[in-house]
Tab-separated table of C-alpha atoms and ligand atoms in Angstrom:
chain	number	residue	atom	x	y	z
A	1	UNK	CA	0.112	-0.249	-0.135
A	2	UNK	CA	1.632	3.159	-1.072
A	3	UNK	CA	-0.688	6.015	-0.181
A	4	UNK	CA	-1.556	8.126	3.016
A	5	UNK	CA	-4.429	6.658	4.984
A	6	UNK	CA	-7.670	8.503	4.795
A	7	UNK	CA	-9.485	9.871	7.826
A	8	UNK	CA	-12.901	10.960	8.485
A	9	UNK	CA	-13.869	12.892	11.524
A	10	UNK	CA	-17.070	13.004	13.965
A	11	UNK	CA	-16.888	16.416	15.846
A	12	UNK	CA	-13.928	18.688	15.425
A	13	UNK	CA	-16.126	21.689	13.597
A	14	UNK	CA	-15.251	25.293	14.139
A	15	UNK	CA	-17.546	25.000	17.159
A	16	UNK	CA	-14.863	22.569	19.044
A	17	UNK	CA	-11.596	22.528	20.944
A	18	UNK	CA	-9.580	19.363	20.437
A	19	UNK	CA	-10.577	18.287	16.906
A	20	UNK	CA	-8.130	20.951	15.431
A	21	UNK	CA	-5.327	19.218	17.694
A	22	UNK	CA	-6.159	15.658	16.351
A	23	UNK	CA	-5.904	17.023	12.786
A	24	UNK	CA	-2.577	18.368	13.468
A	25	UNK	CA	-1.472	15.719	14.925
A	26	UNK	CA	-2.739	13.213	12.266
A	27	UNK	CA	-1.175	15.217	9.578
A	28	UNK	CA	2.297	15.752	11.281
A	29	UNK	CA	4.190	12.807	9.811
A	30	UNK	CA	2.374	12.730	6.334
A	31	UNK	CA	0.990	9.379	6.688
A	32	UNK	CA	-2.700	10.742	6.810
A	33	UNK	CA	-5.197	12.808	4.967
A	34	UNK	CA	-8.489	14.049	5.872
A	35	UNK	CA	-10.844	12.997	3.400
A	36	UNK	CA	-14.636	13.419	5.007
A	37	UNK	CA	-16.393	14.324	8.128
A	38	UNK	CA	-19.765	15.404	10.035
A	39	UNK	CA	-17.768	18.106	12.025
A	40	UNK	CA	-20.602	19.270	14.308
A	41	UNK	CA	-23.924	18.399	15.734
A	42	UNK	CA	-25.133	21.465	14.011
A	43	UNK	CA	-25.167	20.723	10.188
A	44	UNK	CA	-24.394	24.310	9.129
A	45	UNK	CA	-21.202	24.407	10.956
A	46	UNK	CA	-20.221	20.784	9.870
A	47	UNK	CA	-20.703	22.322	6.307
A	48	UNK	CA	-18.774	25.701	6.670
A	49	UNK	CA	-15.936	23.763	8.698
A	50	UNK	CA	-15.802	20.809	5.796
A	51	UNK	CA	-15.419	23.972	3.417
A	52	UNK	CA	-12.644	25.638	5.502
A	53	UNK	CA	-10.799	22.325	5.483
A	54	UNK	CA	-11.160	22.489	1.731
A	55	UNK	CA	-13.391	19.244	1.321
A	56	UNK	CA	-15.486	18.543	-1.486
A	57	UNK	CA	-19.141	19.320	-0.429
A	58	UNK	CA	-20.129	15.853	-1.055
A	59	UNK	CA	-17.821	14.489	1.619
A	60	UNK	CA	-19.165	16.628	4.365
A	61	UNK	CA	-21.956	15.077	6.240
A	62	UNK	CA	-24.990	16.457	8.217
A	63	UNK	CA	-25.021	13.362	10.574
A	64	UNK	CA	-22.200	10.950	11.093
A	65	UNK	CA	-24.829	8.180	10.425
A	66	UNK	CA	-24.947	9.421	6.807
A	67	UNK	CA	-21.243	9.615	6.753
A	68	UNK	CA	-20.713	5.795	7.609
A	69	UNK	CA	-23.433	4.511	5.310
A	70	UNK	CA	-22.184	6.612	2.544
A	71	UNK	CA	-18.495	6.166	2.673
A	72	UNK	CA	-18.999	2.446	3.042
A	73	UNK	CA	-20.786	2.555	-0.303
A	74	UNK	CA	-17.672	4.437	-2.136
A	75	UNK	CA	-15.382	2.527	-3.959
A	76	UNK	CA	-12.416	1.105	-1.851
A	77	UNK	CA	-10.000	3.498	-3.414
A	78	UNK	CA	-11.928	6.404	-2.336
A	79	UNK	CA	-13.611	5.761	0.914
A	80	UNK	CA	-11.934	6.792	4.349
A	81	UNK	CA	-10.073	4.228	5.998
A	82	UNK	CA	-10.629	5.297	9.604
A	83	UNK	CA	-12.597	7.554	11.707
A	84	UNK	CA	-11.374	10.050	14.360
A	85	UNK	CA	-14.290	10.418	16.922
A	86	UNK	CA	-13.802	13.886	18.912
A	87	UNK	CA	-17.288	14.441	20.337
A	88	UNK	CA	-18.209	14.926	24.101
A	89	UNK	CA	-18.297	11.609	25.868
A	90	UNK	CA	-22.057	10.704	25.523
A	91	UNK	CA	-21.757	10.649	21.736
A	92	UNK	CA	-18.492	8.267	21.584
A	93	UNK	CA	-20.200	4.885	21.574
A	94	UNK	CA	-22.716	5.146	18.865
A	95	UNK	CA	-20.420	6.387	16.459
A	96	UNK	CA	-17.587	4.181	17.420
A	97	UNK	CA	-19.716	1.255	16.985
A	98	UNK	CA	-21.202	2.351	13.735
A	99	UNK	CA	-17.674	2.705	12.382
A	100	UNK	CA	-16.836	-0.911	13.567
A	101	UNK	CA	-19.764	-2.044	11.890
A	102	UNK	CA	-19.184	-0.472	8.621
A	103	UNK	CA	-15.596	-1.874	8.656
A	104	UNK	CA	-13.641	1.359	9.600
A	105	UNK	CA	-10.647	1.518	12.211
A	106	UNK	CA	-11.447	4.170	14.836
A	107	UNK	CA	-9.591	6.578	16.743
A	108	UNK	CA	-11.457	7.961	19.885
A	109	UNK	CA	-10.688	10.582	22.654
A	110	UNK	CA	-11.027	9.739	26.246
A	111	UNK	CA	-12.900	8.287	28.418
A	112	UNK	CA	-13.698	5.845	25.728
A	113	UNK	CA	-17.347	6.011	26.442
A	114	UNK	CA	-19.899	7.055	28.754
A	115	UNK	CA	-20.307	3.512	30.694
A	116	UNK	CA	-18.406	0.482	31.091
A	117	UNK	CA	-20.947	-1.429	29.540
A	118	UNK	CA	-20.366	0.545	26.166
A	119	UNK	CA	-16.917	0.196	26.292
A	120	UNK	CA	-17.077	-3.669	26.861
A	121	UNK	CA	-19.521	-4.024	23.756
A	122	UNK	CA	-16.815	-2.074	21.939
A	123	UNK	CA	-14.091	-4.596	22.802
A	124	UNK	CA	-16.155	-7.393	21.776
A	125	UNK	CA	-16.748	-5.924	18.219
A	126	UNK	CA	-13.163	-5.280	17.896
A	127	UNK	CA	-12.357	-8.664	18.666
A	128	UNK	CA	-15.147	-9.942	16.184
A	129	UNK	CA	-13.857	-7.614	13.477
A	130	UNK	CA	-10.086	-7.557	13.958
A	131	UNK	CA	-10.202	-3.723	13.213
A	132	UNK	CA	-7.794	-1.158	15.100
A	133	UNK	CA	-9.038	1.218	17.844
A	134	UNK	CA	-6.560	4.021	19.139
A	135	UNK	CA	-7.424	5.846	22.385
A	136	UNK	CA	-5.910	9.277	22.720
A	137	UNK	CA	-4.611	9.231	26.276
A	138	UNK	CA	-2.088	12.010	25.081
A	139	UNK	CA	0.404	11.720	27.942
A	140	UNK	CA	1.633	8.189	27.189
A	141	UNK	CA	2.754	9.422	23.785
A	142	UNK	CA	5.453	11.778	25.088
A	143	UNK	CA	9.061	10.239	24.759
A	144	UNK	CA	10.166	10.778	27.881
A	145	UNK	CA	7.218	8.686	29.187
A	146	UNK	CA	8.373	6.164	26.756
A	147	UNK	CA	11.692	6.210	28.055
A	148	UNK	CA	10.607	6.026	31.811
A	149	UNK	CA	8.343	2.770	30.956
A	150	UNK	CA	11.337	1.122	29.468
A	151	UNK	CA	13.531	2.021	32.559
A	152	UNK	CA	10.989	0.654	35.111
A	153	UNK	CA	10.453	-2.453	32.617
A	154	UNK	CA	14.231	-2.881	32.420
A	155	UNK	CA	14.075	-3.291	36.242
A	156	UNK	CA	16.530	-0.312	36.923
A	157	UNK	CA	14.702	0.528	39.913
A	158	UNK	CA	13.913	-2.838	41.126
A	159	UNK	CA	10.271	-3.793	42.523
A	160	UNK	CA	8.057	-0.677	42.302
A	161	UNK	CA	6.882	0.259	45.600
A	162	UNK	CA	5.361	3.642	45.486
A	163	UNK	CA	3.516	5.975	42.696
A	164	UNK	CA	2.592	9.352	43.247
A	165	UNK	CA	0.364	11.038	40.257
A	166	UNK	CA	-1.093	14.439	40.344
A	167	UNK	CA	-3.217	16.148	37.815
A	168	UNK	CA	-4.206	19.724	38.951
A	169	UNK	CA	-5.918	22.199	36.801
A	170	UNK	CA	-7.652	25.415	37.667
A	171	UNK	CA	-10.050	26.289	34.894
A	172	UNK	CA	-13.107	25.144	36.699
A	173	UNK	CA	-12.482	26.901	39.621
A	174	UNK	CA	-15.542	29.374	38.767
A	175	UNK	CA	-18.773	28.404	37.652
A	176	UNK	CA	-17.569	28.293	33.778
A	177	UNK	CA	-20.876	26.243	32.694
A	178	UNK	CA	-22.928	29.312	33.514
A	179	UNK	CA	-21.090	31.527	31.320
A	180	UNK	CA	-21.371	30.031	27.939
A	181	UNK	CA	-18.219	27.962	28.203
A	182	UNK	CA	-19.218	24.855	25.839
A	183	UNK	CA	-16.444	22.607	26.843
A	184	UNK	CA	-17.407	23.369	30.621
A	185	UNK	CA	-21.042	22.956	30.049
A	186	UNK	CA	-20.861	19.272	28.814
A	187	UNK	CA	-18.083	18.213	31.095
A	188	UNK	CA	-20.004	19.106	34.287
A	189	UNK	CA	-23.586	17.598	33.020
A	190	UNK	CA	-23.930	14.164	34.029
A	191	UNK	CA	-26.248	13.316	31.014
A	192	UNK	CA	-23.255	14.318	28.705
A	193	UNK	CA	-20.114	13.529	30.594
A	194	UNK	CA	-20.680	10.507	32.567
A	195	UNK	CA	-20.935	9.469	36.066
A	196	UNK	CA	-17.584	11.607	36.961
A	197	UNK	CA	-16.485	15.103	36.283
A	198	UNK	CA	-12.968	15.615	36.946
A	199	UNK	CA	-12.187	12.132	37.572
A	200	UNK	CA	-13.497	11.317	34.028
A	201	UNK	CA	-11.998	14.173	32.172
A	202	UNK	CA	-8.535	14.112	33.669
A	203	UNK	CA	-8.472	11.491	36.494
A	204	UNK	CA	-8.377	8.832	33.646
A	205	UNK	CA	-5.683	10.472	32.124
A	206	UNK	CA	-3.462	10.181	35.456
A	207	UNK	CA	-4.645	6.536	35.935
A	208	UNK	CA	-3.836	5.512	32.643
A	209	UNK	CA	-0.260	7.090	32.845
A	210	UNK	CA	0.365	5.583	36.337
A	211	UNK	CA	-0.370	2.123	34.776
A	212	UNK	CA	1.539	2.635	31.680
A	213	UNK	CA	4.878	3.776	33.056
A	214	UNK	CA	4.705	1.108	35.880
A	215	UNK	CA	3.198	-1.748	33.708
A	216	UNK	CA	1.110	-2.332	36.945
A	217	UNK	CA	-2.552	-2.416	37.203
A	218	UNK	CA	-4.655	-1.052	39.812
A	219	UNK	CA	-6.552	-3.665	41.882
A	220	UNK	CA	-8.596	-1.561	44.495
A	221	UNK	CA	-8.526	2.016	45.604
A	222	UNK	CA	-9.940	4.106	48.530
A	223	UNK	CA	-11.161	7.513	47.446
A	224	UNK	CA	-12.741	11.094	48.169
A	225	UNK	CA	-14.533	12.958	45.511
A	226	UNK	CA	-15.583	16.414	46.217
A	227	UNK	CA	-17.807	19.181	44.461
A	228	UNK	CA	-16.312	22.549	45.327
A	229	UNK	CA	-18.175	24.908	43.150
A	230	UNK	CA	-22.035	25.339	44.579
A	231	UNK	CA	-24.606	23.895	42.155
A	232	UNK	CA	-21.997	21.743	40.090
A	233	UNK	CA	-23.510	18.353	39.476
A	234	UNK	CA	-20.438	16.251	39.062
A	235	UNK	CA	-17.036	15.928	41.039
A	236	UNK	CA	-14.439	19.109	40.294
A	237	UNK	CA	-11.846	17.603	42.588
A	238	UNK	CA	-10.759	14.324	44.200
A	239	UNK	CA	-8.047	12.003	45.286
A	240	UNK	CA	-7.602	8.399	45.660
A	241	UNK	CA	-5.163	5.647	47.471
A	242	UNK	CA	-4.456	3.073	45.002
A	243	UNK	CA	-3.148	-0.575	45.547
A	244	UNK	CA	-1.389	-2.247	42.783
A	245	UNK	CA	-1.295	-5.894	41.832
A	246	UNK	CA	2.269	-6.436	42.848
A	247	UNK	CA	1.706	-4.773	46.229
A	248	UNK	CA	2.792	-1.309	45.196
A	249	UNK	CA	0.731	1.544	46.760
A	250	UNK	CA	-0.042	4.860	44.854
A	251	UNK	CA	-1.632	8.343	45.442
A	252	UNK	CA	-3.692	9.905	42.592
A	253	UNK	CA	-5.125	13.427	42.773
A	254	UNK	CA	-6.949	15.313	40.221
A	255	UNK	CA	-8.383	18.749	40.400
A	256	UNK	CA	-9.961	21.194	38.122
A	257	UNK	CA	-10.470	24.062	40.791
A	258	UNK	CA	-6.854	24.054	41.819
A	259	UNK	CA	-6.810	27.962	40.938
A	260	UNK	CA	-3.799	29.243	39.159
A	261	UNK	CA	-2.739	25.911	37.827
A	262	UNK	CA	-2.541	25.159	33.849
A	263	UNK	CA	-2.088	21.425	32.970
A	264	UNK	CA	0.037	20.391	35.858
A	265	UNK	CA	0.561	16.795	35.204
A	266	UNK	CA	3.281	15.039	37.225
A	267	UNK	CA	3.933	11.595	38.072
A	268	UNK	CA	6.771	9.969	40.377
A	269	UNK	CA	7.290	6.337	40.665
A	270	UNK	CA	9.835	4.861	43.137
A	271	UNK	CA	11.362	1.239	43.358
A	272	UNK	CA	13.497	-0.337	45.705
A	273	UNK	CA	16.814	1.135	44.453
A	274	UNK	CA	15.616	4.600	43.042
A	275	UNK	CA	12.927	6.144	41.051
A	276	UNK	CA	11.794	8.764	38.245
A	277	UNK	CA	9.864	11.982	38.031
A	278	UNK	CA	8.218	13.437	35.015
A	279	UNK	CA	6.323	16.809	34.584
A	280	UNK	CA	4.565	17.492	31.509
A	281	UNK	CA	5.232	21.307	31.752
A	282	UNK	CA	8.632	20.471	31.120
A	283	UNK	CA	8.130	17.369	29.064
A	284	UNK	CA	11.871	17.071	27.541
A	285	UNK	CA	13.281	16.148	31.038
A	286	UNK	CA	13.159	12.996	32.639
A	287	UNK	CA	14.368	12.821	36.348
A	288	UNK	CA	16.045	9.612	37.254
A	289	UNK	CA	16.921	9.357	41.157
A	290	UNK	CA	18.962	6.738	42.934
A	291	UNK	CA	19.412	5.620	46.544
A	292	UNK	CA	23.069	5.821	46.392
A	293	UNK	CA	24.239	8.488	43.871
A	294	UNK	CA	23.110	11.900	42.738
A	295	UNK	CA	20.039	12.372	40.767
A	296	UNK	CA	20.153	12.368	36.870
A	297	UNK	CA	18.449	14.671	34.498
A	298	UNK	CA	17.873	12.570	31.224
A	299	UNK	CA	17.040	14.880	28.258
A	300	UNK	CA	14.771	13.879	25.147
A	301	UNK	CA	16.657	14.218	21.780
A	302	UNK	CA	20.097	13.922	23.216
A	303	UNK	CA	20.733	10.183	22.782
A	304	UNK	CA	20.521	9.545	26.467
A	305	UNK	CA	17.034	7.890	26.043
A	306	UNK	CA	16.342	4.361	24.493
A	307	UNK	CA	14.827	3.096	21.565
A	308	UNK	CA	11.114	3.495	22.352
A	309	UNK	CA	11.798	7.193	23.486
A	310	UNK	CA	13.930	7.509	20.176
A	311	UNK	CA	11.297	6.275	17.803
A	312	UNK	CA	8.915	8.676	19.123
A	313	UNK	CA	11.133	11.626	19.030
A	314	UNK	CA	11.157	14.164	15.961
A	315	UNK	CA	13.725	16.948	16.920
A	316	UNK	CA	17.365	17.308	18.035
A	317	UNK	CA	17.948	18.031	21.719
A	318	UNK	CA	16.623	21.376	23.282
A	319	UNK	CA	13.477	21.451	20.915
A	320	UNK	CA	10.530	20.522	23.301
A	321	UNK	CA	8.577	17.655	22.101
A	322	UNK	CA	5.317	18.795	23.324
A	323	UNK	CA	1.634	18.230	23.341
A	324	UNK	CA	1.091	18.130	19.507
A	325	UNK	CA	4.057	15.703	19.027
A	326	UNK	CA	2.736	13.223	21.694
A	327	UNK	CA	-0.763	13.273	20.358
A	328	UNK	CA	0.819	12.662	16.890
A	329	UNK	CA	2.826	9.745	18.219
A	330	UNK	CA	-0.191	8.008	18.614
A	331	UNK	CA	-1.683	8.945	15.278
A	332	UNK	CA	1.710	7.588	13.740
A	333	UNK	CA	1.967	4.557	15.396
A	334	UNK	CA	-1.816	3.623	15.218
A	335	UNK	CA	-1.296	4.343	11.311
A	336	UNK	CA	1.804	2.194	11.052
A	337	UNK	CA	-0.230	-0.442	12.721
A	338	UNK	CA	-3.208	-0.369	10.245
A	339	UNK	CA	-0.914	0.188	7.251
A	340	UNK	CA	0.838	-3.105	8.335
A	341	UNK	CA	-2.153	-5.045	8.601
A	342	UNK	CA	-3.436	-3.798	5.324
A	343	UNK	CA	-0.060	-5.340	3.908
A	344	UNK	CA	-0.624	-8.326	5.686
A	345	UNK	CA	2.515	-7.762	7.925
A	346	UNK	CA	2.619	-8.199	11.629
A	347	UNK	CA	2.688	-4.627	13.512
A	348	UNK	CA	5.940	-4.452	15.668
A	349	UNK	CA	5.638	-3.802	19.262
A	350	UNK	CA	6.871	-0.172	18.661
A	351	UNK	CA	3.784	0.188	16.071
A	352	UNK	CA	1.492	-1.383	18.627
A	353	UNK	CA	2.627	1.298	21.280
A	354	UNK	CA	-0.468	3.123	21.411
A	355	UNK	CA	-3.412	3.360	23.953
A	356	UNK	CA	-6.067	0.830	22.860
A	357	UNK	CA	-9.362	-0.644	23.865
A	358	UNK	CA	-7.680	-2.337	27.007
A	359	UNK	CA	-7.107	1.348	28.209
A	360	UNK	CA	-10.322	2.285	27.583
A	361	UNK	CA	-11.963	-0.383	29.377
A	362	UNK	CA	-9.671	-0.004	32.309
A	363	UNK	CA	-10.448	3.735	32.101
A	364	UNK	CA	-14.193	3.027	32.611
A	365	UNK	CA	-13.703	0.625	35.591
A	366	UNK	CA	-11.451	3.511	37.085
A	367	UNK	CA	-14.203	5.989	36.645
A	368	UNK	CA	-16.863	3.291	38.226
A	369	UNK	CA	-14.815	2.460	41.140
A	370	UNK	CA	-13.489	5.923	41.969
A	371	UNK	CA	-17.308	7.072	41.930
A	372	UNK	CA	-18.359	4.325	43.960
A	373	UNK	CA	-15.562	4.675	46.630
A	374	UNK	CA	-15.600	8.419	46.484
A	375	UNK	CA	-18.748	9.165	48.139
A	376	UNK	CA	-18.772	6.407	50.607
A	377	UNK	CA	-17.441	6.928	53.952
A	378	UNK	CA	-18.500	3.608	55.220
A	379	UNK	CA	-16.432	1.287	52.937
A	380	UNK	CA	-12.637	1.960	52.826
A	381	UNK	CA	-11.407	-0.162	49.845
A	382	UNK	CA	-13.390	-0.779	46.634
A	383	UNK	CA	-12.058	-3.272	44.248
A	384	UNK	CA	-11.691	-2.890	40.472
A	385	UNK	CA	-14.086	-5.445	38.980
A	386	UNK	CA	-12.650	-7.636	36.182
B	401	LIG	N1	-6.830	13.656	24.930
B	401	LIG	C1	-6.912	14.879	25.484
B	401	LIG	O1	-5.982	15.405	25.917
B	401	LIG	C2	-8.340	15.626	25.504
B	401	LIG	C3	-8.276	16.900	25.592
B	401	LIG	C4	-9.783	17.584	25.492
B	401	LIG	C5	-10.713	17.059	25.257
B	401	LIG	N2	-10.538	15.545	24.940
B	401	LIG	C6	-11.965	14.729	24.995
B	401	LIG	O2	-12.327	15.051	23.453
B	401	LIG	C7	-13.611	14.785	23.331
B	401	LIG	C8	-14.122	16.264	22.860
B	401	LIG	O3	-13.885	17.197	23.554
B	401	LIG	P1	-13.834	18.757	23.453
B	401	LIG	O4	-13.290	19.692	24.410
B	401	LIG	O5	-13.069	18.831	22.211
B	401	LIG	O6	-15.378	19.129	23.145
B	401	LIG	P2	-16.124	20.468	22.249
B	401	LIG	O7	-17.194	20.611	22.846
B	401	LIG	O8	-15.139	21.584	22.133
B	401	LIG	O9	-16.250	19.542	20.899
B	401	LIG	C9	-17.209	18.644	20.723
B	401	LIG	C10	-17.569	18.651	19.102
B	401	LIG	O10	-18.262	17.538	18.817
B	401	LIG	C11	-19.339	17.809	17.937
B	401	LIG	N3	-20.405	16.939	18.234
B	401	LIG	C12	-21.567	16.875	19.145
B	401	LIG	N4	-22.341	16.070	19.115
B	401	LIG	C13	-22.175	15.650	17.655
B	401	LIG	C14	-22.761	14.794	16.552
B	401	LIG	N5	-23.827	13.961	17.119
B	401	LIG	N6	-22.422	14.454	15.362
B	401	LIG	C15	-21.228	15.419	14.988
B	401	LIG	N7	-20.543	16.289	15.743
B	401	LIG	C16	-21.034	16.210	17.130
B	401	LIG	C17	-19.671	19.477	18.253
B	401	LIG	O11	-20.423	20.063	17.470
B	401	LIG	C18	-18.275	20.093	18.641
B	401	LIG	O12	-17.871	20.171	17.245
B	401	LIG	C19	-14.158	15.041	24.822
B	401	LIG	O13	-14.430	13.192	24.774
B	401	LIG	C20	-13.157	14.945	25.610
B	401	LIG	O14	-13.159	14.220	26.833
B	401	LIG	C21	-9.515	14.822	25.279
C-alpha cells in the first residue's frame, strides 16, 4: 500500500476544542489525510467547517450515520480508512460502534465511552472484526514517558513500591458552565459527561499514565470526590489511594478547581533502588533518582534515552517534544499498525505502542470504582471489577 491513510472525522468543527489538535497530530508525519467528516452536531457548522478544511461538499455530512453509510458505499480507492471521533463523551459509543460495523478503524478520545457496558461492547466488536482502535490518552505519547516506562520494565529501580500521580488544573475554579463555556458545560453535565466529572476528564489520564509507566494494574482504591463549586452536579476535585497488583501503593489526585494551575500533570514512581519523575510542563526532562548516587537529568533528543523514546522523537535536543507531538505519536503508531495490517504484515511492538481498547475498558472501570468509593465514608477499599 503506497498512499496516505484516509481519515474521516466526527466532531472537530469550528465549534470545538480538541478536533483541531487531532488534525494537526494526524497530519504531522505525512501518513494521513482528511477526506470527509461530520464536524458538528449543527449541520451548518459541519458544512462551513468542511469547506474551511477544503473538502468537497459531497464528503461533508450532516450526520455521522449518513457519513458511515455513504462512505461504506464508495469504491475502496476513495472511501475513508478510519474515523477520528472527537465529540463529547455521550456521543462516543454510537459512532464508534457504527464505524466498526461498517468496517472502519477508529481513533477516539477519552474516556472511551459514557459507561463501562458500552466500552465492553466495543471490545467485543473489535475482537469480532479484527479492526484497530486507538484511544488518545495523550500523555503516554511523550518520548520521556516512553523512556520512563522502558526503565521501569528493564528493572532499573527494582520492584516498584510507590507511585504518586497528580493532575491539577484550575480552569473550573469558577462556574464556567454558567457563562457560555461549551467545554465546561457538557463536562459538568452528568447526562453528557458520564458519572464522573474531573475524574472522568483528567483522572482517567492520570490513572492510565500510572499503569502505562509502571506496567502495573490498579486492583483496588480508596477515594474521596468533592464538588467544590456550588450547584455543580459532578466532582470537580478528588483524590484516591491506589493498590497495585504487585503490592505497590499509589496516590492519585485530580482537580479542576486548583486555581492558578494550568495543566500540571506530574508523576513520580519509586522502586527499591531509585525512581523517576516527569512533569508535562517540562516534557523533555526525565529525572532519574538513585538511593546511592546523585539524581540524573535525562533529556529527550540527546541520545540519552532508549529506543522507544527515540522512535517517538522528531527533533534534536533542546526542542520541546510537546502536546502536539505526543498526540502525533499516537496517530503515527496507529497508522503504522493499520498500514502493516493492510499489507498483511505483523505490526511491531513499537507500532503497537498506543493506548487501545484495553486502556479504554480500564479507564471506565477506574471511573466506576472511584465514583463508588468517592462518596462512601463507610467502605474504605473498593475493588476494580474484572
Ligand atoms: N486527549 C486529550 O488530551 C483531550 C483533551 C480535550 C478533550 N478531550 C476529549 O475529547 C472529546 C471532545 O472534547 P472537546 O473539548 O473538544 O469538546 P467540544 O465541545 O469542544 O467539541 C465537541 C464537538 O463535537 C461535535 N458534536 C457533538 N455531537 C455531535 C454529533 N452528534 N455529530 C457530530 N458532531 C457532534 C460538536 O459540535 C463539537 O464540534 C471529549 O471526549 C473529551 O474528553 C481529550
